[in-house]
């Protein structure tokens, strides 16, 4: 049974995205709310603001992190890929195993910080196959699925679309569109990536357009949910805009802000 307000009155939901290793603030994110919603990207692989943080600098050092950020920011993705490949070749052991061990350490801490109840979906940097191992009782993982919370229907679609960055959970446009279709009409549509609208997908600090979903935009126009909530773009040109009857909200870069976005009715 989905939660309702303890007094049978108003329901308050806190929504976060792009946690990127911020377990300290995550442990407080559900305070004062009937439920927490997390829209993914739990893992911190490389902090573009502080190159000393994340799995990459732990393995290869800050100087190499500086260099890979420089190449990626300049959109020199082929050079960045070659540079990364040389670094990985310098290590003993299988790359996938090394990364998974580091991810497991982060997941153990982050999933332990989730309050109950939490409803979560994957971000593009997450590893879905590990979530079942770490999601405790009270944490519900949803992807292409719906749930009722406080009398409203919430739909969840996780992951991102394919990019030159080659993050772990990028899927084809067709697979993503199928998950959007499976969710159908809902009151609140929760995704990791935004709809494909220039103002919502442009990152003003990275100075590039991130990938948004055309299928998501079409679904918003067609099904007219009350809200479309998402993250992914850390410093968007516009954090909030209306598309028809739908209020579209980037709930924020939780790793930096440490504060949830609140929805109350």
PDB file of C-alpha atoms in Angstrom:
ATOM      1  CA  UNK A   1       0.000   0.000   0.000  1.00  0.00           C
ATOM      2  CA  UNK A   2       1.354   3.430  -0.937  1.00  0.00           C
ATOM      3  CA  UNK A   3       1.794   5.916   1.891  1.00  0.00           C
ATOM      4  CA  UNK A   4      -0.757   8.565   2.814  1.00  0.00           C
ATOM      5  CA  UNK A   5      -0.333  11.506   5.121  1.00  0.00           C
ATOM      6  CA  UNK A   6      -0.290  10.396   8.727  1.00  0.00           C
ATOM      7  CA  UNK A   7      -3.151  12.709   9.619  1.00  0.00           C
ATOM      8  CA  UNK A   8      -5.186  11.809   6.555  1.00  0.00           C
ATOM      9  CA  UNK A   9      -4.639  15.370   5.280  1.00  0.00           C
ATOM     10  CA  UNK A  10      -2.053  16.726   2.900  1.00  0.00           C
ATOM     11  CA  UNK A  11       0.663  14.589   1.326  1.00  0.00           C
ATOM     12  CA  UNK A  12       4.234  15.839   0.967  1.00  0.00           C
ATOM     13  CA  UNK A  13       6.775  14.159  -1.318  1.00  0.00           C
ATOM     14  CA  UNK A  14      10.460  15.057  -1.546  1.00  0.00           C
ATOM     15  CA  UNK A  15      12.129  14.518  -4.923  1.00  0.00           C
ATOM     16  CA  UNK A  16      15.873  14.356  -5.639  1.00  0.00           C
ATOM     17  CA  UNK A  17      18.120  13.490  -8.551  1.00  0.00           C
ATOM     18  CA  UNK A  18      21.846  13.282  -9.288  1.00  0.00           C
ATOM     19  CA  UNK A  19      22.964  12.278  -5.816  1.00  0.00           C
ATOM     20  CA  UNK A  20      26.491  11.467  -7.018  1.00  0.00           C
ATOM     21  CA  UNK A  21      27.802  10.143  -3.731  1.00  0.00           C
ATOM     22  CA  UNK A  22      26.200  12.674  -1.365  1.00  0.00           C
ATOM     23  CA  UNK A  23      25.216  10.160   1.336  1.00  0.00           C
ATOM     24  CA  UNK A  24      25.343  12.745   4.136  1.00  0.00           C
ATOM     25  CA  UNK A  25      22.514  14.889   2.760  1.00  0.00           C
ATOM     26  CA  UNK A  26      20.685  11.850   1.385  1.00  0.00           C
ATOM     27  CA  UNK A  27      20.181  10.584   4.949  1.00  0.00           C
ATOM     28  CA  UNK A  28      18.169  13.758   5.695  1.00  0.00           C
ATOM     29  CA  UNK A  29      16.378  14.124   2.379  1.00  0.00           C
ATOM     30  CA  UNK A  30      13.157  12.489   3.535  1.00  0.00           C
ATOM     31  CA  UNK A  31      12.730  14.512   6.732  1.00  0.00           C
ATOM     32  CA  UNK A  32       9.235  16.005   6.942  1.00  0.00           C
ATOM     33  CA  UNK A  33       7.965  14.076   3.917  1.00  0.00           C
ATOM     34  CA  UNK A  34       5.610  11.134   3.503  1.00  0.00           C
ATOM     35  CA  UNK A  35       7.941   9.605   0.905  1.00  0.00           C
ATOM     36  CA  UNK A  36      11.173  10.250  -0.984  1.00  0.00           C
ATOM     37  CA  UNK A  37      11.533   9.915  -4.751  1.00  0.00           C
ATOM     38  CA  UNK A  38      15.026   9.520  -6.234  1.00  0.00           C
ATOM     39  CA  UNK A  39      15.519   9.949  -9.974  1.00  0.00           C
ATOM     40  CA  UNK A  40      18.894   8.276 -10.174  1.00  0.00           C
ATOM     41  CA  UNK A  41      22.595   8.890 -10.696  1.00  0.00           C
ATOM     42  CA  UNK A  42      23.645   7.704  -7.268  1.00  0.00           C
ATOM     43  CA  UNK A  43      27.230   6.987  -8.258  1.00  0.00           C
ATOM     44  CA  UNK A  44      30.054   9.511  -8.305  1.00  0.00           C
ATOM     45  CA  UNK A  45      32.501   8.488 -11.005  1.00  0.00           C
ATOM     46  CA  UNK A  46      34.118  11.912 -11.463  1.00  0.00           C
ATOM     47  CA  UNK A  47      33.165  15.266  -9.961  1.00  0.00           C
ATOM     48  CA  UNK A  48      33.574  17.914 -12.662  1.00  0.00           C
ATOM     49  CA  UNK A  49      33.680  20.671 -10.020  1.00  0.00           C
ATOM     50  CA  UNK A  50      36.145  18.913  -7.697  1.00  0.00           C
ATOM     51  CA  UNK A  51      38.390  16.548  -9.642  1.00  0.00           C
ATOM     52  CA  UNK A  52      39.665  14.912  -6.460  1.00  0.00           C
ATOM     53  CA  UNK A  53      36.302  13.226  -5.810  1.00  0.00           C
ATOM     54  CA  UNK A  54      34.987  10.032  -7.346  1.00  0.00           C
ATOM     55  CA  UNK A  55      36.032   6.620  -8.603  1.00  0.00           C
ATOM     56  CA  UNK A  56      38.233   7.944 -11.437  1.00  0.00           C
ATOM     57  CA  UNK A  57      40.622  10.066  -9.301  1.00  0.00           C
ATOM     58  CA  UNK A  58      40.761   7.353  -6.642  1.00  0.00           C
ATOM     59  CA  UNK A  59      42.135   5.011  -9.284  1.00  0.00           C
ATOM     60  CA  UNK A  60      44.213   7.354 -11.448  1.00  0.00           C
ATOM     61  CA  UNK A  61      44.907  10.519  -9.460  1.00  0.00           C
ATOM     62  CA  UNK A  62      43.797  14.127  -9.732  1.00  0.00           C
ATOM     63  CA  UNK A  63      46.126  15.122 -12.592  1.00  0.00           C
ATOM     64  CA  UNK A  64      44.656  12.466 -14.851  1.00  0.00           C
ATOM     65  CA  UNK A  65      41.177  13.506 -13.740  1.00  0.00           C
ATOM     66  CA  UNK A  66      42.020  17.088 -14.716  1.00  0.00           C
ATOM     67  CA  UNK A  67      43.046  15.895 -18.165  1.00  0.00           C
ATOM     68  CA  UNK A  68      39.989  13.747 -18.851  1.00  0.00           C
ATOM     69  CA  UNK A  69      37.669  16.572 -17.787  1.00  0.00           C
ATOM     70  CA  UNK A  70      39.554  18.953 -20.078  1.00  0.00           C
ATOM     71  CA  UNK A  71      39.110  16.617 -23.047  1.00  0.00           C
ATOM     72  CA  UNK A  72      35.452  15.871 -22.369  1.00  0.00           C
ATOM     73  CA  UNK A  73      34.569  19.516 -21.785  1.00  0.00           C
ATOM     74  CA  UNK A  74      36.175  20.341 -25.127  1.00  0.00           C
ATOM     75  CA  UNK A  75      34.025  17.543 -26.644  1.00  0.00           C
ATOM     76  CA  UNK A  76      37.172  15.708 -27.749  1.00  0.00           C
ATOM     77  CA  UNK A  77      35.503  12.417 -26.891  1.00  0.00           C
ATOM     78  CA  UNK A  78      37.679  10.177 -29.067  1.00  0.00           C
ATOM     79  CA  UNK A  79      40.839  11.528 -27.397  1.00  0.00           C
ATOM     80  CA  UNK A  80      39.240  11.166 -23.979  1.00  0.00           C
ATOM     81  CA  UNK A  81      38.340   7.555 -24.745  1.00  0.00           C
ATOM     82  CA  UNK A  82      41.893   6.773 -25.907  1.00  0.00           C
ATOM     83  CA  UNK A  83      43.384   8.508 -22.861  1.00  0.00           C
ATOM     84  CA  UNK A  84      41.104   6.558 -20.532  1.00  0.00           C
ATOM     85  CA  UNK A  85      41.917   3.289 -22.285  1.00  0.00           C
ATOM     86  CA  UNK A  86      45.652   3.857 -21.708  1.00  0.00           C
ATOM     87  CA  UNK A  87      45.042   4.503 -18.023  1.00  0.00           C
ATOM     88  CA  UNK A  88      42.982   1.351 -17.622  1.00  0.00           C
ATOM     89  CA  UNK A  89      45.635  -0.692 -19.425  1.00  0.00           C
ATOM     90  CA  UNK A  90      48.111   0.418 -16.766  1.00  0.00           C
ATOM     91  CA  UNK A  91      46.142  -1.313 -13.996  1.00  0.00           C
ATOM     92  CA  UNK A  92      46.260  -4.945 -13.002  1.00  0.00           C
ATOM     93  CA  UNK A  93      42.894  -6.662 -13.145  1.00  0.00           C
ATOM     94  CA  UNK A  94      39.720  -6.551 -15.214  1.00  0.00           C
ATOM     95  CA  UNK A  95      38.269  -3.079 -15.768  1.00  0.00           C
ATOM     96  CA  UNK A  96      34.644  -4.120 -15.224  1.00  0.00           C
ATOM     97  CA  UNK A  97      35.521  -5.883 -11.971  1.00  0.00           C
ATOM     98  CA  UNK A  98      37.478  -2.912 -10.640  1.00  0.00           C
ATOM     99  CA  UNK A  99      34.640  -0.486 -11.419  1.00  0.00           C
ATOM    100  CA  UNK A 100      31.990  -2.776  -9.965  1.00  0.00           C
ATOM    101  CA  UNK A 101      33.903  -3.128  -6.701  1.00  0.00           C
ATOM    102  CA  UNK A 102      34.108   0.665  -6.393  1.00  0.00           C
ATOM    103  CA  UNK A 103      30.429   1.062  -7.265  1.00  0.00           C
ATOM    104  CA  UNK A 104      29.442  -1.542  -4.682  1.00  0.00           C
ATOM    105  CA  UNK A 105      31.161   0.473  -1.946  1.00  0.00           C
ATOM    106  CA  UNK A 106      29.189   3.570  -2.901  1.00  0.00           C
ATOM    107  CA  UNK A 107      25.890   1.701  -3.257  1.00  0.00           C
ATOM    108  CA  UNK A 108      26.255   0.110   0.182  1.00  0.00           C
ATOM    109  CA  UNK A 109      26.501   3.554   1.789  1.00  0.00           C
ATOM    110  CA  UNK A 110      23.900   5.272  -0.376  1.00  0.00           C
ATOM    111  CA  UNK A 111      21.140   2.659  -0.196  1.00  0.00           C
ATOM    112  CA  UNK A 112      21.615   2.487   3.578  1.00  0.00           C
ATOM    113  CA  UNK A 113      20.865   6.236   3.695  1.00  0.00           C
ATOM    114  CA  UNK A 114      17.499   5.964   1.913  1.00  0.00           C
ATOM    115  CA  UNK A 115      14.531   6.576   4.241  1.00  0.00           C
ATOM    116  CA  UNK A 116      11.404   4.439   4.083  1.00  0.00           C
ATOM    117  CA  UNK A 117       9.488   4.698   1.911  1.00  0.00           C
ATOM    118  CA  UNK A 118      11.680   5.592  -1.057  1.00  0.00           C
ATOM    119  CA  UNK A 119      10.712   5.188  -4.710  1.00  0.00           C
ATOM    120  CA  UNK A 120      13.735   5.184  -7.011  1.00  0.00           C
ATOM    121  CA  UNK A 121      14.664   4.807 -10.645  1.00  0.00           C
ATOM    122  CA  UNK A 122      18.013   4.535 -12.414  1.00  0.00           C
ATOM    123  CA  UNK A 123      20.159   7.316 -13.797  1.00  0.00           C
ATOM    124  CA  UNK A 124      22.470   6.956 -16.768  1.00  0.00           C
ATOM    125  CA  UNK A 125      25.557   6.429 -14.559  1.00  0.00           C
ATOM    126  CA  UNK A 126      23.928   3.725 -12.443  1.00  0.00           C
ATOM    127  CA  UNK A 127      24.305  -0.053 -12.694  1.00  0.00           C
ATOM    128  CA  UNK A 128      20.781  -1.510 -12.527  1.00  0.00           C
ATOM    129  CA  UNK A 129      21.905  -5.113 -12.085  1.00  0.00           C
ATOM    130  CA  UNK A 130      23.323  -4.238  -8.655  1.00  0.00           C
ATOM    131  CA  UNK A 131      20.305  -2.403  -7.248  1.00  0.00           C
ATOM    132  CA  UNK A 132      18.427  -5.515  -6.143  1.00  0.00           C
ATOM    133  CA  UNK A 133      21.336  -6.445  -3.911  1.00  0.00           C
ATOM    134  CA  UNK A 134      21.321  -3.130  -2.057  1.00  0.00           C
ATOM    135  CA  UNK A 135      17.692  -1.954  -2.074  1.00  0.00           C
ATOM    136  CA  UNK A 136      16.390  -2.668   1.427  1.00  0.00           C
ATOM    137  CA  UNK A 137      12.813  -3.112   2.604  1.00  0.00           C
ATOM    138  CA  UNK A 138      11.091   0.227   2.131  1.00  0.00           C
ATOM    139  CA  UNK A 139      12.901   1.066  -1.110  1.00  0.00           C
ATOM    140  CA  UNK A 140      10.894   0.374  -4.271  1.00  0.00           C
ATOM    141  CA  UNK A 141      12.769   0.400  -7.590  1.00  0.00           C
ATOM    142  CA  UNK A 142      10.658   1.273 -10.642  1.00  0.00           C
ATOM    143  CA  UNK A 143      11.501   1.519 -14.342  1.00  0.00           C
ATOM    144  CA  UNK A 144       8.743   1.670 -16.937  1.00  0.00           C
ATOM    145  CA  UNK A 145       6.282   1.182 -14.072  1.00  0.00           C
ATOM    146  CA  UNK A 146       3.625   3.034 -12.054  1.00  0.00           C
ATOM    147  CA  UNK A 147       2.796   3.385  -8.368  1.00  0.00           C
ATOM    148  CA  UNK A 148       0.134   5.236  -6.376  1.00  0.00           C
ATOM    149  CA  UNK A 149       1.376   7.646  -3.716  1.00  0.00           C
ATOM    150  CA  UNK A 150      -1.132   9.601  -1.646  1.00  0.00           C
ATOM    151  CA  UNK A 151      -3.901   9.070  -4.162  1.00  0.00           C
ATOM    152  CA  UNK A 152      -1.900  10.185  -7.216  1.00  0.00           C
ATOM    153  CA  UNK A 153      -0.377   7.939  -9.854  1.00  0.00           C
ATOM    154  CA  UNK A 154       3.364   8.305 -10.438  1.00  0.00           C
ATOM    155  CA  UNK A 155       5.152   6.814 -13.448  1.00  0.00           C
ATOM    156  CA  UNK A 156       8.896   6.103 -13.506  1.00  0.00           C
ATOM    157  CA  UNK A 157      11.309   5.763 -16.433  1.00  0.00           C
ATOM    158  CA  UNK A 158      15.013   5.403 -15.686  1.00  0.00           C
ATOM    159  CA  UNK A 159      18.258   5.582 -17.611  1.00  0.00           C
ATOM    160  CA  UNK A 160      19.564   7.839 -20.337  1.00  0.00           C
ATOM    161  CA  UNK A 161      19.937   7.801 -24.109  1.00  0.00           C
ATOM    162  CA  UNK A 162      23.145   6.882 -25.914  1.00  0.00           C
ATOM    163  CA  UNK A 163      25.931   9.474 -26.023  1.00  0.00           C
ATOM    164  CA  UNK A 164      29.672   9.628 -26.754  1.00  0.00           C
ATOM    165  CA  UNK A 165      30.202   9.591 -22.965  1.00  0.00           C
ATOM    166  CA  UNK A 166      29.263   5.861 -22.914  1.00  0.00           C
ATOM    167  CA  UNK A 167      27.881   5.901 -19.362  1.00  0.00           C
ATOM    168  CA  UNK A 168      26.690   2.565 -17.920  1.00  0.00           C
ATOM    169  CA  UNK A 169      22.922   2.777 -18.378  1.00  0.00           C
ATOM    170  CA  UNK A 170      22.384   4.330 -21.794  1.00  0.00           C
ATOM    171  CA  UNK A 171      19.731   2.685 -23.949  1.00  0.00           C
ATOM    172  CA  UNK A 172      18.354   3.140 -27.458  1.00  0.00           C
ATOM    173  CA  UNK A 173      15.679   5.703 -28.270  1.00  0.00           C
ATOM    174  CA  UNK A 174      13.348   2.830 -29.155  1.00  0.00           C
ATOM    175  CA  UNK A 175      13.789   1.061 -25.813  1.00  0.00           C
ATOM    176  CA  UNK A 176      13.320   4.304 -23.941  1.00  0.00           C
ATOM    177  CA  UNK A 177      10.150   5.139 -25.904  1.00  0.00           C
ATOM    178  CA  UNK A 178       8.749   1.686 -25.095  1.00  0.00           C
ATOM    179  CA  UNK A 179       9.158   2.348 -21.369  1.00  0.00           C
ATOM    180  CA  UNK A 180       7.429   5.714 -21.718  1.00  0.00           C
ATOM    181  CA  UNK A 181       4.583   3.965 -23.527  1.00  0.00           C
ATOM    182  CA  UNK A 182       4.345   1.298 -20.826  1.00  0.00           C
ATOM    183  CA  UNK A 183       3.865   3.941 -18.132  1.00  0.00           C
ATOM    184  CA  UNK A 184       0.917   5.516 -19.955  1.00  0.00           C
ATOM    185  CA  UNK A 185      -1.207   8.259 -18.418  1.00  0.00           C
ATOM    186  CA  UNK A 186      -0.130   9.331 -14.930  1.00  0.00           C
ATOM    187  CA  UNK A 187      -0.493  12.325 -12.643  1.00  0.00           C
ATOM    188  CA  UNK A 188       3.266  12.729 -12.178  1.00  0.00           C
ATOM    189  CA  UNK A 189       5.818  11.482 -14.709  1.00  0.00           C
ATOM    190  CA  UNK A 190       9.239  10.878 -13.120  1.00  0.00           C
ATOM    191  CA  UNK A 191      12.310  10.371 -15.324  1.00  0.00           C
ATOM    192  CA  UNK A 192      16.041  10.826 -15.030  1.00  0.00           C
ATOM    193  CA  UNK A 193      16.489  12.766 -18.264  1.00  0.00           C
ATOM    194  CA  UNK A 194      14.397  15.754 -19.364  1.00  0.00           C
ATOM    195  CA  UNK A 195      12.150  16.083 -22.381  1.00  0.00           C
ATOM    196  CA  UNK A 196      13.941  17.276 -25.492  1.00  0.00           C
ATOM    197  CA  UNK A 197      13.458  21.020 -25.082  1.00  0.00           C
ATOM    198  CA  UNK A 198      16.529  23.230 -25.654  1.00  0.00           C
ATOM    199  CA  UNK A 199      16.016  25.300 -22.500  1.00  0.00           C
ATOM    200  CA  UNK A 200      15.769  22.134 -20.368  1.00  0.00           C
ATOM    201  CA  UNK A 201      18.693  20.168 -21.839  1.00  0.00           C
ATOM    202  CA  UNK A 202      21.356  22.889 -22.120  1.00  0.00           C
ATOM    203  CA  UNK A 203      23.934  22.900 -19.309  1.00  0.00           C
ATOM    204  CA  UNK A 204      25.197  26.439 -18.772  1.00  0.00           C
ATOM    205  CA  UNK A 205      28.424  25.379 -17.036  1.00  0.00           C
ATOM    206  CA  UNK A 206      29.368  22.435 -19.255  1.00  0.00           C
ATOM    207  CA  UNK A 207      28.265  24.610 -22.203  1.00  0.00           C
ATOM    208  CA  UNK A 208      26.641  21.788 -24.082  1.00  0.00           C
ATOM    209  CA  UNK A 209      23.277  20.253 -24.854  1.00  0.00           C
ATOM    210  CA  UNK A 210      22.685  17.026 -22.933  1.00  0.00           C
ATOM    211  CA  UNK A 211      20.449  14.356 -24.395  1.00  0.00           C
ATOM    212  CA  UNK A 212      16.751  14.735 -23.734  1.00  0.00           C
ATOM    213  CA  UNK A 213      13.969  12.486 -24.949  1.00  0.00           C
ATOM    214  CA  UNK A 214      11.658  13.292 -27.853  1.00  0.00           C
ATOM    215  CA  UNK A 215       9.415  10.386 -26.825  1.00  0.00           C
ATOM    216  CA  UNK A 216       9.102  11.910 -23.359  1.00  0.00           C
ATOM    217  CA  UNK A 217       8.210  15.299 -24.827  1.00  0.00           C
ATOM    218  CA  UNK A 218       5.572  13.692 -27.061  1.00  0.00           C
ATOM    219  CA  UNK A 219       4.112  11.784 -24.103  1.00  0.00           C
ATOM    220  CA  UNK A 220       3.881  14.966 -22.026  1.00  0.00           C
ATOM    221  CA  UNK A 221       1.993  16.707 -24.815  1.00  0.00           C
ATOM    222  CA  UNK A 222      -0.259  13.696 -25.386  1.00  0.00           C
ATOM    223  CA  UNK A 223      -1.059  12.522 -21.841  1.00  0.00           C
ATOM    224  CA  UNK A 224      -0.829  15.885 -20.023  1.00  0.00           C
ATOM    225  CA  UNK A 225       0.421  14.821 -16.575  1.00  0.00           C
ATOM    226  CA  UNK A 226       0.218  17.406 -13.800  1.00  0.00           C
ATOM    227  CA  UNK A 227       3.999  17.311 -13.400  1.00  0.00           C
ATOM    228  CA  UNK A 228       7.022  15.990 -15.280  1.00  0.00           C
ATOM    229  CA  UNK A 229       9.969  15.691 -12.874  1.00  0.00           C
ATOM    230  CA  UNK A 230      13.562  14.955 -13.904  1.00  0.00           C
ATOM    231  CA  UNK A 231      17.232  15.750 -13.278  1.00  0.00           C
ATOM    232  CA  UNK A 232      20.350  14.862 -15.311  1.00  0.00           C
ATOM    233  CA  UNK A 233      21.220  18.420 -16.416  1.00  0.00           C
ATOM    234  CA  UNK A 234      23.096  19.867 -13.461  1.00  0.00           C
ATOM    235  CA  UNK A 235      22.992  23.579 -14.387  1.00  0.00           C
ATOM    236  CA  UNK A 236      20.094  23.965 -16.817  1.00  0.00           C
ATOM    237  CA  UNK A 237      19.298  27.153 -18.668  1.00  0.00           C
ATOM    238  CA  UNK A 238      15.749  26.860 -17.284  1.00  0.00           C
ATOM    239  CA  UNK A 239      14.816  24.771 -14.247  1.00  0.00           C
ATOM    240  CA  UNK A 240      11.076  24.992 -14.655  1.00  0.00           C
ATOM    241  CA  UNK A 241       8.705  25.568 -17.548  1.00  0.00           C
ATOM    242  CA  UNK A 242       5.186  24.655 -18.602  1.00  0.00           C
ATOM    243  CA  UNK A 243       4.466  22.449 -21.594  1.00  0.00           C
ATOM    244  CA  UNK A 244       0.739  22.673 -22.192  1.00  0.00           C
ATOM    245  CA  UNK A 245      -0.971  21.600 -18.970  1.00  0.00           C
ATOM    246  CA  UNK A 246       2.213  20.077 -17.512  1.00  0.00           C
ATOM    247  CA  UNK A 247       4.634  21.745 -15.111  1.00  0.00           C
ATOM    248  CA  UNK A 248       8.113  20.473 -16.043  1.00  0.00           C
ATOM    249  CA  UNK A 249      10.630  20.695 -13.201  1.00  0.00           C
ATOM    250  CA  UNK A 250      14.336  19.914 -12.973  1.00  0.00           C
ATOM    251  CA  UNK A 251      14.410  18.909  -9.296  1.00  0.00           C
ATOM    252  CA  UNK A 252      18.041  19.934  -8.946  1.00  0.00           C
ATOM    253  CA  UNK A 253      21.610  18.697  -8.662  1.00  0.00           C
ATOM    254  CA  UNK A 254      21.338  17.069  -5.227  1.00  0.00           C
ATOM    255  CA  UNK A 255      25.064  16.363  -4.982  1.00  0.00           C
ATOM    256  CA  UNK A 256      25.668  20.126  -4.851  1.00  0.00           C
ATOM    257  CA  UNK A 257      22.493  21.545  -3.308  1.00  0.00           C
ATOM    258  CA  UNK A 258      21.823  18.803  -0.765  1.00  0.00           C
ATOM    259  CA  UNK A 259      18.156  19.827  -0.685  1.00  0.00           C
ATOM    260  CA  UNK A 260      15.126  17.991  -2.075  1.00  0.00           C
ATOM    261  CA  UNK A 261      12.399  19.550  -4.208  1.00  0.00           C
ATOM    262  CA  UNK A 262       9.023  19.307  -2.487  1.00  0.00           C
ATOM    263  CA  UNK A 263       5.658  18.408  -3.988  1.00  0.00           C
ATOM    264  CA  UNK A 264       2.598  18.801  -1.768  1.00  0.00           C
ATOM    265  CA  UNK A 265      -1.119  18.312  -2.298  1.00  0.00           C
TER     266      UNK A 265
END
